[in-house]
One Martini backbone bead per residue (centre of mass of N, CA, C, O) as a GRO file, in nm:
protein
  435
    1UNK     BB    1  -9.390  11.537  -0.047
    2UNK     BB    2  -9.303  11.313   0.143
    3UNK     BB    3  -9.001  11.214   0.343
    4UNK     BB    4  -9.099  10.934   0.310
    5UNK     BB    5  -9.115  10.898   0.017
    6UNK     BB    6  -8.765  10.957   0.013
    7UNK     BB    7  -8.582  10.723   0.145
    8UNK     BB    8  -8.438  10.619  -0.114
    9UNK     BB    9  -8.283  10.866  -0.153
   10UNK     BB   10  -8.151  10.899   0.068
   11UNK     BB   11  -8.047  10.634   0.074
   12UNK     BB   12  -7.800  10.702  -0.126
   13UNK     BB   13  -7.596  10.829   0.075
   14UNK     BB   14  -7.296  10.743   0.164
   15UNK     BB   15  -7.099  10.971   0.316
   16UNK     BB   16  -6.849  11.082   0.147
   17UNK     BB   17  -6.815  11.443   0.165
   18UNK     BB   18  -6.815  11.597  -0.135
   19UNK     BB   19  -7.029  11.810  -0.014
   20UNK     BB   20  -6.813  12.015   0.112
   21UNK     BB   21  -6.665  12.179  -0.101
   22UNK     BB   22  -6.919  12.278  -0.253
   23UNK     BB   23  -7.047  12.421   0.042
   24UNK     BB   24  -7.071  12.719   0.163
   25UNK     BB   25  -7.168  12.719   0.430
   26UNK     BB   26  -6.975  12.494   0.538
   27UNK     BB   27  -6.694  12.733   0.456
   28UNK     BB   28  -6.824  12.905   0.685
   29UNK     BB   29  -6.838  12.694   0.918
   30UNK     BB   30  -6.820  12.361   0.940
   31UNK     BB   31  -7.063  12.223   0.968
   32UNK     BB   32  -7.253  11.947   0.927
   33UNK     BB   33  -7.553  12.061   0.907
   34UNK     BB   34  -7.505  12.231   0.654
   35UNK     BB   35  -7.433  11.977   0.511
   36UNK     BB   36  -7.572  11.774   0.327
   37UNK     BB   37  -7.507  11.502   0.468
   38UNK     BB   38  -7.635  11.607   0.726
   39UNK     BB   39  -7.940  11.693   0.622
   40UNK     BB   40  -7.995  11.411   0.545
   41UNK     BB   41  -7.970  11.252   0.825
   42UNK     BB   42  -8.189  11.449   0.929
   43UNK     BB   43  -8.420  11.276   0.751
   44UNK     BB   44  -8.377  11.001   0.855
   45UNK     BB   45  -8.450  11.088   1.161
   46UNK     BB   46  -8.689  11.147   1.130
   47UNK     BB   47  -8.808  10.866   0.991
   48UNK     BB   48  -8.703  10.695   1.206
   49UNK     BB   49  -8.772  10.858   1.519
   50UNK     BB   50  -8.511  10.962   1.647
   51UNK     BB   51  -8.674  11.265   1.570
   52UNK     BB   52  -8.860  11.542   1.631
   53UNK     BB   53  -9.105  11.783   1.531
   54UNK     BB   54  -8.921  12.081   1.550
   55UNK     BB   55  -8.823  12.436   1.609
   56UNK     BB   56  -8.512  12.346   1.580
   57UNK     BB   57  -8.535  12.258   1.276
   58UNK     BB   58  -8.547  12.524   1.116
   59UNK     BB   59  -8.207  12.582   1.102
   60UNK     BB   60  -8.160  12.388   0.900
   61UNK     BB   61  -8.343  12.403   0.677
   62UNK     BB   62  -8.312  12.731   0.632
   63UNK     BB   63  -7.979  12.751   0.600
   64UNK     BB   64  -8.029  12.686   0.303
   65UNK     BB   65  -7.959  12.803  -0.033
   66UNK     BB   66  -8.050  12.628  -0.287
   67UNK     BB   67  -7.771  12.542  -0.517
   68UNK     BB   68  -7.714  12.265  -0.580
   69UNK     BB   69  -7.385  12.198  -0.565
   70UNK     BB   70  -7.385  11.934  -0.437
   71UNK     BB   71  -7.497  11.752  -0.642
   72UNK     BB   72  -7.289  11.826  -0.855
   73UNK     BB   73  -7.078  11.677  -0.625
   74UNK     BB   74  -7.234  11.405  -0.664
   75UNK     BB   75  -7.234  11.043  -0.728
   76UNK     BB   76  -7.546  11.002  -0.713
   77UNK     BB   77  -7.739  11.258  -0.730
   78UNK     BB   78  -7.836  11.394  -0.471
   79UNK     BB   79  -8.143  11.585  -0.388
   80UNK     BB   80  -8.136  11.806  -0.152
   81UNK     BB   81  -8.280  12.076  -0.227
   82UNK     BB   82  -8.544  11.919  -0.268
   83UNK     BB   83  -8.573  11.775   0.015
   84UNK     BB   84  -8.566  12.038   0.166
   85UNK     BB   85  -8.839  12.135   0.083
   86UNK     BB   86  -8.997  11.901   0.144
   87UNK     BB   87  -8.934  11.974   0.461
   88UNK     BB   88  -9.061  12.233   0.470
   89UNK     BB   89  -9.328  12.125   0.404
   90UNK     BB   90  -9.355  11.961   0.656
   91UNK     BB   91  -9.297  12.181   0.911
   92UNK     BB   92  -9.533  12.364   0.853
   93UNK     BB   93  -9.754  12.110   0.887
   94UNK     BB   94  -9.663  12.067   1.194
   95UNK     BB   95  -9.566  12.336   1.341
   96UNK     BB   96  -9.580  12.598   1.131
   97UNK     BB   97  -9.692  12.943   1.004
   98UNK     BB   98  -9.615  13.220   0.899
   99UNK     BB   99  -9.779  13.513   0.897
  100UNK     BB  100  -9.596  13.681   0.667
  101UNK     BB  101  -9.592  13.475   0.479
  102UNK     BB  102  -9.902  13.483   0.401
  103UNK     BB  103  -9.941  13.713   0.338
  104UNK     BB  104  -9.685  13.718   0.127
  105UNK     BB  105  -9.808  13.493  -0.069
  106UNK     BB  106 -10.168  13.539  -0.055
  107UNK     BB  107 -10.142  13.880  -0.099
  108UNK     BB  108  -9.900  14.003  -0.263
  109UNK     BB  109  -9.763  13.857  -0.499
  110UNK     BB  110 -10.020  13.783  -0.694
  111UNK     BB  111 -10.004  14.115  -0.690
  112UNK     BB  112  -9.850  14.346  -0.880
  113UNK     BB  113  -9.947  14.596  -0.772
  114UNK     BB  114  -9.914  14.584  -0.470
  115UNK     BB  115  -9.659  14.521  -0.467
  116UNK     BB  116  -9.560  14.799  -0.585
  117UNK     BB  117  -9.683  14.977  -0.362
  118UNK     BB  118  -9.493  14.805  -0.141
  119UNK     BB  119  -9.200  14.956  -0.281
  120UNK     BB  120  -9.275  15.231  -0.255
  121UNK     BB  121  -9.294  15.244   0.037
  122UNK     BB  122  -9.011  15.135   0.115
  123UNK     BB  123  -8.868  15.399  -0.097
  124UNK     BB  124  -8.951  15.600   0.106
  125UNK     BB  125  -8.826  15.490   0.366
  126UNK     BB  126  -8.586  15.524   0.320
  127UNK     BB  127  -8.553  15.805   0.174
  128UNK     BB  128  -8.663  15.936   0.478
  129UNK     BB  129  -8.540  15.760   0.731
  130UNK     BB  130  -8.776  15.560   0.866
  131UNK     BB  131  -8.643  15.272   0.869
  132UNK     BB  132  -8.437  15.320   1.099
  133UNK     BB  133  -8.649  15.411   1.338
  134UNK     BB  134  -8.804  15.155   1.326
  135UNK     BB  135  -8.568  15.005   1.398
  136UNK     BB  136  -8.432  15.143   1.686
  137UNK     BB  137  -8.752  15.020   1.776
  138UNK     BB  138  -8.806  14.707   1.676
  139UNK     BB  139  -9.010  14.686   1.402
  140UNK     BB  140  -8.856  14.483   1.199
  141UNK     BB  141  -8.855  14.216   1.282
  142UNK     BB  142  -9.097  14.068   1.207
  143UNK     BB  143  -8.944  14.021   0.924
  144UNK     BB  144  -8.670  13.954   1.045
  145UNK     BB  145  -8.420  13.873   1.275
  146UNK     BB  146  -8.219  14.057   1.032
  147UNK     BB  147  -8.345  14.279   0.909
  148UNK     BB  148  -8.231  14.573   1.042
  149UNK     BB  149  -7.990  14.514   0.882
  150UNK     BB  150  -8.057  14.413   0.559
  151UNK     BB  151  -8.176  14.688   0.478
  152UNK     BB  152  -7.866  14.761   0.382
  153UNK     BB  153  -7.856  14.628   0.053
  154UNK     BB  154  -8.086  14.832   0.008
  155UNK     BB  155  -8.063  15.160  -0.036
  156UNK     BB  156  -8.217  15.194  -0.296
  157UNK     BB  157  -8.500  15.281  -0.462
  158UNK     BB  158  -8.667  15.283  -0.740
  159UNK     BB  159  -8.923  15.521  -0.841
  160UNK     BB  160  -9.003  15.323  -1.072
  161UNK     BB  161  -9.081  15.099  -1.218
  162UNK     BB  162  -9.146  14.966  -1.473
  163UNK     BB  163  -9.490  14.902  -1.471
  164UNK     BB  164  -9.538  15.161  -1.457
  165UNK     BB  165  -9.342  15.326  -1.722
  166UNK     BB  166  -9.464  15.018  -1.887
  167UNK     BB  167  -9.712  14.920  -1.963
  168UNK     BB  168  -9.935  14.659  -2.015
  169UNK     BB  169  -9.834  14.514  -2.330
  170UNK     BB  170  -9.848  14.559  -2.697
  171UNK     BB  171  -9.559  14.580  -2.892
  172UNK     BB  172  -9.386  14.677  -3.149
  173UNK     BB  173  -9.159  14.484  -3.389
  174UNK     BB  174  -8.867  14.413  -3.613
  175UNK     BB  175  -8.951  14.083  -3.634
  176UNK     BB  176  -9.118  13.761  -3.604
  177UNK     BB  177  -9.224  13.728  -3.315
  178UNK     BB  178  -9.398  13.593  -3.052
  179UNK     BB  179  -9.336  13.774  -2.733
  180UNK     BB  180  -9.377  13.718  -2.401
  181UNK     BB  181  -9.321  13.934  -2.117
  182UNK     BB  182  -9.172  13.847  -1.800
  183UNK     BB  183  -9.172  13.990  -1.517
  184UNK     BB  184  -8.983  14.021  -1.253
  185UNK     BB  185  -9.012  14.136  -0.945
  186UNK     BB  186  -8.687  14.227  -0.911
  187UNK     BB  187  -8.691  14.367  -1.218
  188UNK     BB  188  -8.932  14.571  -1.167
  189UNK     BB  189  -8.807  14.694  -0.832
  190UNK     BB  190  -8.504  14.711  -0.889
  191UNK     BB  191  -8.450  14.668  -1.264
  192UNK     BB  192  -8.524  14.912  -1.464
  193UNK     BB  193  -8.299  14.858  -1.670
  194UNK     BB  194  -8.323  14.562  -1.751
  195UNK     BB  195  -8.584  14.590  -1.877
  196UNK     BB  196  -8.528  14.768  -2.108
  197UNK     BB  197  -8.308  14.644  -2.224
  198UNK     BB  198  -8.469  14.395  -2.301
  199UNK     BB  199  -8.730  14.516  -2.439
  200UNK     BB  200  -8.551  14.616  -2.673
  201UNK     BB  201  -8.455  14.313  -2.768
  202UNK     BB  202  -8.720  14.213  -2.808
  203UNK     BB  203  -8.771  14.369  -3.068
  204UNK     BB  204  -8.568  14.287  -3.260
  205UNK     BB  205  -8.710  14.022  -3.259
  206UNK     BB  206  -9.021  14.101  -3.267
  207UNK     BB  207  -9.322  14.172  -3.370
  208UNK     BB  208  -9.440  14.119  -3.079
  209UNK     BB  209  -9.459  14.276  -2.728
  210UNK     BB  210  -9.557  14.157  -2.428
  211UNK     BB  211  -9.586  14.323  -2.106
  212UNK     BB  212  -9.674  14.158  -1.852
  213UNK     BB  213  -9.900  14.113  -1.553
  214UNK     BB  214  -9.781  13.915  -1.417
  215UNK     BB  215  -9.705  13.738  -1.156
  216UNK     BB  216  -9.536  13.553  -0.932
  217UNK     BB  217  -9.412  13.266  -0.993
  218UNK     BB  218  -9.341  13.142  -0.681
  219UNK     BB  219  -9.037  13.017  -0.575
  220UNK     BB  220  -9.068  13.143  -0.263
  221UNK     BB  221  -9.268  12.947  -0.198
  222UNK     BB  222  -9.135  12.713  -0.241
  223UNK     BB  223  -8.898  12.726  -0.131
  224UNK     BB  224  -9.022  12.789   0.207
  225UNK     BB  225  -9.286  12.520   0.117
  226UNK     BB  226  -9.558  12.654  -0.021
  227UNK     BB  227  -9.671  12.499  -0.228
  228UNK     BB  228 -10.004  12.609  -0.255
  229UNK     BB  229  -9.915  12.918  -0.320
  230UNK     BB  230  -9.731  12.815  -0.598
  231UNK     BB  231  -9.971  12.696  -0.744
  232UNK     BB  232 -10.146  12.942  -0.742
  233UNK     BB  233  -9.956  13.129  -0.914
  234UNK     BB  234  -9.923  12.897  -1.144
  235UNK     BB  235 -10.188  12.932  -1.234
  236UNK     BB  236 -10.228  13.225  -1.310
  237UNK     BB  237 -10.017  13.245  -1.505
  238UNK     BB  238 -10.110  13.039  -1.695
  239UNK     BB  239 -10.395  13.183  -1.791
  240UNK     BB  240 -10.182  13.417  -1.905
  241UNK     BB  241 -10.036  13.236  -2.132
  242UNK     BB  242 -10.331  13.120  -2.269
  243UNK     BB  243 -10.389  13.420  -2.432
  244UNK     BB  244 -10.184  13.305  -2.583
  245UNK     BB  245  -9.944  13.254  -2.909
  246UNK     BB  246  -9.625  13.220  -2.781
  247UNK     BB  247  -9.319  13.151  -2.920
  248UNK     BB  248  -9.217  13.323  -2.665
  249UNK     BB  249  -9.089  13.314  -2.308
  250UNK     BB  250  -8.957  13.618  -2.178
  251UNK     BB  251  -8.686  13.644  -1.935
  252UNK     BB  252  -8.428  13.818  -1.708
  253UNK     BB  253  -8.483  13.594  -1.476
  254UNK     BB  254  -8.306  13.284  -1.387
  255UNK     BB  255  -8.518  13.193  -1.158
  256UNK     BB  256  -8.791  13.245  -1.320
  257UNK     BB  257  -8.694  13.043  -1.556
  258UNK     BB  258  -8.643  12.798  -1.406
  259UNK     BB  259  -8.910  12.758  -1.259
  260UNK     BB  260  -9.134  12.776  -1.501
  261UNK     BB  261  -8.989  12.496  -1.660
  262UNK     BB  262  -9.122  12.329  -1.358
  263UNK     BB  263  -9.423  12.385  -1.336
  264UNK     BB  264  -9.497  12.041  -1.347
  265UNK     BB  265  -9.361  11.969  -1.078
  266UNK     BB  266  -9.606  12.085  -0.916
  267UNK     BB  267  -9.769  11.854  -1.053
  268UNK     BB  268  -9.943  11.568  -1.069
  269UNK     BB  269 -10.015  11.280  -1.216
  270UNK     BB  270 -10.316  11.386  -1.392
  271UNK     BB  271 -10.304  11.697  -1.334
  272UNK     BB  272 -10.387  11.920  -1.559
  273UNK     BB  273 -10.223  12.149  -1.495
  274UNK     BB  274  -9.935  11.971  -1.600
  275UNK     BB  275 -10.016  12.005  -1.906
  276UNK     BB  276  -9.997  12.273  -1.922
  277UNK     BB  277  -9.756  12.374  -1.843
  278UNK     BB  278  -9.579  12.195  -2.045
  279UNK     BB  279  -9.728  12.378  -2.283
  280UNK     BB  280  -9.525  12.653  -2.136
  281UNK     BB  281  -9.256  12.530  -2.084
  282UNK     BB  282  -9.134  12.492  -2.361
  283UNK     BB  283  -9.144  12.843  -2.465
  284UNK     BB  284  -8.946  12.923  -2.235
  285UNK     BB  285  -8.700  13.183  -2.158
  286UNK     BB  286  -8.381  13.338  -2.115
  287UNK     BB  287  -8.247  13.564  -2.225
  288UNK     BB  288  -7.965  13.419  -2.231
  289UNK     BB  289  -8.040  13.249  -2.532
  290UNK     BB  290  -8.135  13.552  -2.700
  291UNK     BB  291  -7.865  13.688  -2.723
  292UNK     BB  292  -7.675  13.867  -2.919
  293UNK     BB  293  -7.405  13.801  -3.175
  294UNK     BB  294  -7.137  13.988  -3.191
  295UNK     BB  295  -6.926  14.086  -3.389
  296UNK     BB  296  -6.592  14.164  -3.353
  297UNK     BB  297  -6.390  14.366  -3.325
  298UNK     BB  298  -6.127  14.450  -3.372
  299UNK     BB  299  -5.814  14.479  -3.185
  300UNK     BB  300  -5.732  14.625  -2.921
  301UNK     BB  301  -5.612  14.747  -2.656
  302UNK     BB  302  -5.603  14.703  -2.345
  303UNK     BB  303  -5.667  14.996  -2.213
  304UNK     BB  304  -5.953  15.003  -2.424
  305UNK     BB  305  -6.032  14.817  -2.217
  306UNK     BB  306  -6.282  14.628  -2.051
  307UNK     BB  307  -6.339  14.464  -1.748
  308UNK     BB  308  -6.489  14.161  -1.754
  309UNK     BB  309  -6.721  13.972  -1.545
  310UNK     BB  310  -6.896  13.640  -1.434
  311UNK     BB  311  -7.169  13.530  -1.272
  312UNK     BB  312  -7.343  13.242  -1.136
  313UNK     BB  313  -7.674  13.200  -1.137
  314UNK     BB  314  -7.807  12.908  -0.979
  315UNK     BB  315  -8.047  12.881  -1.198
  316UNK     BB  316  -7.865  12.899  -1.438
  317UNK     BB  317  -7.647  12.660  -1.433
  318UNK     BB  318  -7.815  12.441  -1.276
  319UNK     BB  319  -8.119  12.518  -1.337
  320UNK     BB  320  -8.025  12.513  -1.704
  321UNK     BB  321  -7.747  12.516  -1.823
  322UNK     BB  322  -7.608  12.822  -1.811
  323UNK     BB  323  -7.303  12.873  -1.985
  324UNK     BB  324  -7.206  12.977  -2.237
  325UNK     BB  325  -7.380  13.171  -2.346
  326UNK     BB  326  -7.253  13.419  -2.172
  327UNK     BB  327  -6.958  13.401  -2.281
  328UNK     BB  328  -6.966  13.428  -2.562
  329UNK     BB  329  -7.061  13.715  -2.586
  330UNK     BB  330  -6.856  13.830  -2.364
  331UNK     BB  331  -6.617  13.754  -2.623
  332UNK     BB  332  -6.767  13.919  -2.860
  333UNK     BB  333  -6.758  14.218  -2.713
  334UNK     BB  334  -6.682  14.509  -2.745
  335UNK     BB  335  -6.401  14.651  -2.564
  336UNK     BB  336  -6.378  14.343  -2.422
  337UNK     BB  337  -6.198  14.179  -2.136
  338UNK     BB  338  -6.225  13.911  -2.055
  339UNK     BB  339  -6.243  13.740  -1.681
  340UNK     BB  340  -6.283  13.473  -1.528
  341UNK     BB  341  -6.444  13.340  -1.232
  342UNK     BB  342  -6.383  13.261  -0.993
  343UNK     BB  343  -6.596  13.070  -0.865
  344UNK     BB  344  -6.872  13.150  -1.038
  345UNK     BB  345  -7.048  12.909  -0.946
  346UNK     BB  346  -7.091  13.031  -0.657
  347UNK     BB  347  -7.276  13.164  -0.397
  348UNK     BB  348  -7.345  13.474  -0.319
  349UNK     BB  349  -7.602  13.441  -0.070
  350UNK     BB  350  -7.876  13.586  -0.190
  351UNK     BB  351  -8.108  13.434  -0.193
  352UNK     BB  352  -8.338  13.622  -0.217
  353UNK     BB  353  -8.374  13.668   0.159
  354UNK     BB  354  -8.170  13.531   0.331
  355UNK     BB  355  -8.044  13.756   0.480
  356UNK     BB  356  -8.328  13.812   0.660
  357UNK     BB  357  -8.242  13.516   0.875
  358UNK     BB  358  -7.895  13.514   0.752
  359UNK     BB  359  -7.647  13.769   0.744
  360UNK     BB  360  -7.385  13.662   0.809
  361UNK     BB  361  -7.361  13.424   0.616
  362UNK     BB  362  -7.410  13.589   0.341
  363UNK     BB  363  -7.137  13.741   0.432
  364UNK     BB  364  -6.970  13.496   0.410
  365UNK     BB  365  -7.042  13.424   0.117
  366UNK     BB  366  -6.942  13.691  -0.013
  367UNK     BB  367  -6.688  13.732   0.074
  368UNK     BB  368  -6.572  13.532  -0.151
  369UNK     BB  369  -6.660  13.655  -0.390
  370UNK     BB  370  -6.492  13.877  -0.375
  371UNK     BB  371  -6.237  13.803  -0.371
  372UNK     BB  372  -6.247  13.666  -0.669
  373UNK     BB  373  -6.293  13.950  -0.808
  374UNK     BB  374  -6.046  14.131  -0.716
  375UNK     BB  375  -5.839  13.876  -0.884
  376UNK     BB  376  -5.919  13.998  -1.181
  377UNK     BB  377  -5.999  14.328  -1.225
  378UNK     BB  378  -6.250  14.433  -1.259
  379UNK     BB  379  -6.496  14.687  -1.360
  380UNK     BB  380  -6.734  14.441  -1.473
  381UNK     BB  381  -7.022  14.283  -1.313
  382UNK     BB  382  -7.219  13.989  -1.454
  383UNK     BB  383  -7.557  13.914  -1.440
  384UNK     BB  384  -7.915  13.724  -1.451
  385UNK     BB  385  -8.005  13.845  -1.140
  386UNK     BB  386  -8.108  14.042  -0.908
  387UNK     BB  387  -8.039  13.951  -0.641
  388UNK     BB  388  -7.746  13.934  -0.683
  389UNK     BB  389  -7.713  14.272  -0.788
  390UNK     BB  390  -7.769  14.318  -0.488
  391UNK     BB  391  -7.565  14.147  -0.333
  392UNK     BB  392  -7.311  14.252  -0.499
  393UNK     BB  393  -7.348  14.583  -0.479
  394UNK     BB  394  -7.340  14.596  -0.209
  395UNK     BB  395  -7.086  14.491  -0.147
  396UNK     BB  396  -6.870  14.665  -0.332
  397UNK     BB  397  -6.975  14.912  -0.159
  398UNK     BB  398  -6.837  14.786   0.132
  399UNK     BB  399  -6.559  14.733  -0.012
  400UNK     BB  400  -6.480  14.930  -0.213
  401UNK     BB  401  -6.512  14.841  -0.516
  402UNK     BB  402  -6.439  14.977  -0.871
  403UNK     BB  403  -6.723  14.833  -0.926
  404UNK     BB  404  -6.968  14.695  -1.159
  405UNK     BB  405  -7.306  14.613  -1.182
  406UNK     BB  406  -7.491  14.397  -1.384
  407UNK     BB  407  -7.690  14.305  -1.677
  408UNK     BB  408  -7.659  14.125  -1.936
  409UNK     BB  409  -7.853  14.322  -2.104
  410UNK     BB  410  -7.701  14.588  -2.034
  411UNK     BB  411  -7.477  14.515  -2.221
  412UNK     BB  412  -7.556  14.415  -2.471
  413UNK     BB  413  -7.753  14.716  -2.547
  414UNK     BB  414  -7.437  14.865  -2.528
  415UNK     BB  415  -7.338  14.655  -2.791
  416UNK     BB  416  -7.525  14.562  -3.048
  417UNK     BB  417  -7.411  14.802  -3.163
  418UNK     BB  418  -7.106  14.853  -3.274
  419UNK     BB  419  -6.931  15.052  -3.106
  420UNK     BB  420  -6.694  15.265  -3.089
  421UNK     BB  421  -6.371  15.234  -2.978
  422UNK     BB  422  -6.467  15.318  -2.630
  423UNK     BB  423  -6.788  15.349  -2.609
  424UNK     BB  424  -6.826  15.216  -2.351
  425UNK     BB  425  -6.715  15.377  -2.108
  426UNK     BB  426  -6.961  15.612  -2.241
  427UNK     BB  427  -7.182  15.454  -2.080
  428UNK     BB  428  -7.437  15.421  -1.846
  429UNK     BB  429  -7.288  15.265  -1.694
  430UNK     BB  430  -7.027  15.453  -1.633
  431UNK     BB  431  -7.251  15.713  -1.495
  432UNK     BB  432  -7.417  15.576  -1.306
  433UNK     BB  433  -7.495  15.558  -0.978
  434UNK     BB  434  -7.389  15.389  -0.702
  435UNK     BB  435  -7.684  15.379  -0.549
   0.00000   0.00000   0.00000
């Protein structure tokens, strides 16, 4: 939709400044440029012709988080993030489109094997120290004018993705449920621990679990602005997912549990796709919605108890209204004693890519969070989005924090059976290699 299409919008903005409160960035800079108020002005004077779509505009458009904060905290209830994306999307098409993002929406992404090949070689990259020579070199600012410090938030890549390991099929399960496993691009290619968790809790669930083969959701190419190549692969996945009569379609990542809910308003009223998206966006669910709740052992002694706190991912709080129900599970988890994240839904920086365009400012969004970790006392920080638990992950160990970062499925799948008291310190979780 045209920006010009959005003026009602737009000018719904009182310009009243509680959205700065509430907007990292702009608590990180102080600009107004940063913050809603400043963002929406910015598109008024666009429709107004007070100013021209040029390359200027880059920088305000797209060094937005897309975090939603700002929403939840206007009393007009002012859909900024949205707004914002229609303005990239509109960028795009007056400015021009970057060719690497073209190759990477249009060749990489809609191909999961491709993606994983391109991950390996990532992942050997890193591994042999050939990407530091690159960067050296000046040969990898092409991915994005952060990319060669970026780099080091990923130390190393997992030697083999998830669908490596377990191939796209279906599972025999314990449960009642036919249901299809998304698998998404972060979750596949860079925590293959959470999806073995994911993948096992849901076997307890189903009758049958198939492990897609499906492509990346689309929401990268969305958020970017490229509208036309989420819309094609939100075409594919659908396609792949009315081949089944699945009762539930369950992600472990919280961003693309988000977009999959929203794939109808990609598509106008009247067009056909429309109505599939909508038919299987009922079915959609987030893994956090159906992990098991198990009743609390008997109350340990304090010494005894692991230190758990959860970071609340924006696609998870505001993206589906998902506050309850980690809390419930990790409140009700033998061994743990939970202790509240401050400012938990508050973007922790990593933003899908976010780093790679803009490194000081995620750092300065990270830095905020990691403050408020250290204030818990936590021993594991959980989380259910891949971006969220690489960001978190670099962090506490940039800051040598001994903290652990996981996914809420894994922490979940080591606890679903009540295992003897103390039993969670000597799992997995506290064992694995920090790097």
């Amino acid at each position: 939709m045209s920006i010009e299409q959005q003026y009602d919008e737009i000018s719904r903005c009182n310009r009243c400044g509680f959205c700065q409160v509430a907007c990292p960035i702009f608590r990180a800079t102080g600009h107004e440029a940063g913050v809603a108020r400043g963002r929406v002005a910015l598109l008024r004077a666009l429709i107004e012709k007070r100013i021209e779509w040029d390359d200027e505009l880059k920088e305000p458009l797209f060094n937005c988080l897309l975090c939603g904060a700002c929403t939840a905290n206007c009393f007009p209830g002012v859909a900024t993030a949205d707004l914002v994306v229609d303005a990239r999307t509109e960028y795009l098409e007056r400015v021009g489109r970057d060719k690497l993002h073209r190759l990477l929406f249009n060749h990489l992404l809609p191909y999961p094997k491709r993606l994983r090949m391109a991950a390996r070689a990532a992942g050997l990259s890193l591994k042999s120290g050939l990407s530091n020579v690159a960067s050296a070199l000046g040969l990898l600012r092409a991915f994005g004018r952060d990319f060669p410090r970026a780099q080091r938030i990923v130390k190393r890549l997992p030697d083999q993705a998830f669908r490596d390991k377990v191939q796209p099929g279906v599972l025999e399960g314990r449960g009642e449920l036919m249901i299809g496993y998304f698998v998404g691009c972060g979750i596949d290619a860079l925590c293959p621990d959470a999806a073995q968790a994911t993948l096992g809790i849901l076997r307890t669930l189903g009758r049958t679990v198939e492990v897609l083969e499906n492509c990346c959701c689309g929401l990268p190419a969305m958020t970017y602005g490229d509208r036309a190549a989420a819309q094609a692969m939100a075409e594919k996945n659908l396609t792949l997912l009315e081949t089944r009569q699945f009762d539930a379609i369950v992600t472990d990542c919280s961003s693309c549990a988000s977009f999959l809910k929203k794939y109808p308003t990609l598509f106008d009223e009247g067009d056909p796709r429309r109505q599939r998206a909508e038919a299987q966006a009922a079915h959609i669910r987030d893994i956090v919605q159906l992990l098991p709740q198990p009743a609390p052992l008997p109350d340990v002694k304090p010494g005894e108890k692991v230190i758990v706190t959860y970071h609340d991912p924006c696609h998870a709080v505001r993206g589906q209204g998902l506050v309850r129900e980690p809390r419930d599970l990790l409140r009700s988890l033998p061994g743990i004693e939970y202790r509240e994240l401050p400012e938990a839904d508050w973007c922790c920086g990593g933003a899908g890519s976010y780093a790679v365009y803009h490194y000081d400012l995620s750092l300065q969004v990270l830095d905020r969070k990691l403050d408020n970790i250290q204030r818990t006392g936590a021993q594991l920080l959980v989380t259910s989005c891949p971006a969220c638990i690489i960001h978190l992950s670099f962090g506490v160990h940039r800051r040598g924090l001994p903290v652990r970062v996981c996914h809420i499925a894994e922490l979940a799948a080591a606890c679903g059976v009540p295992p003897a008291q103390g039993a969670l310190k000597g799992s997995g979780l506290f064992s694995r290699n920090e790097s």
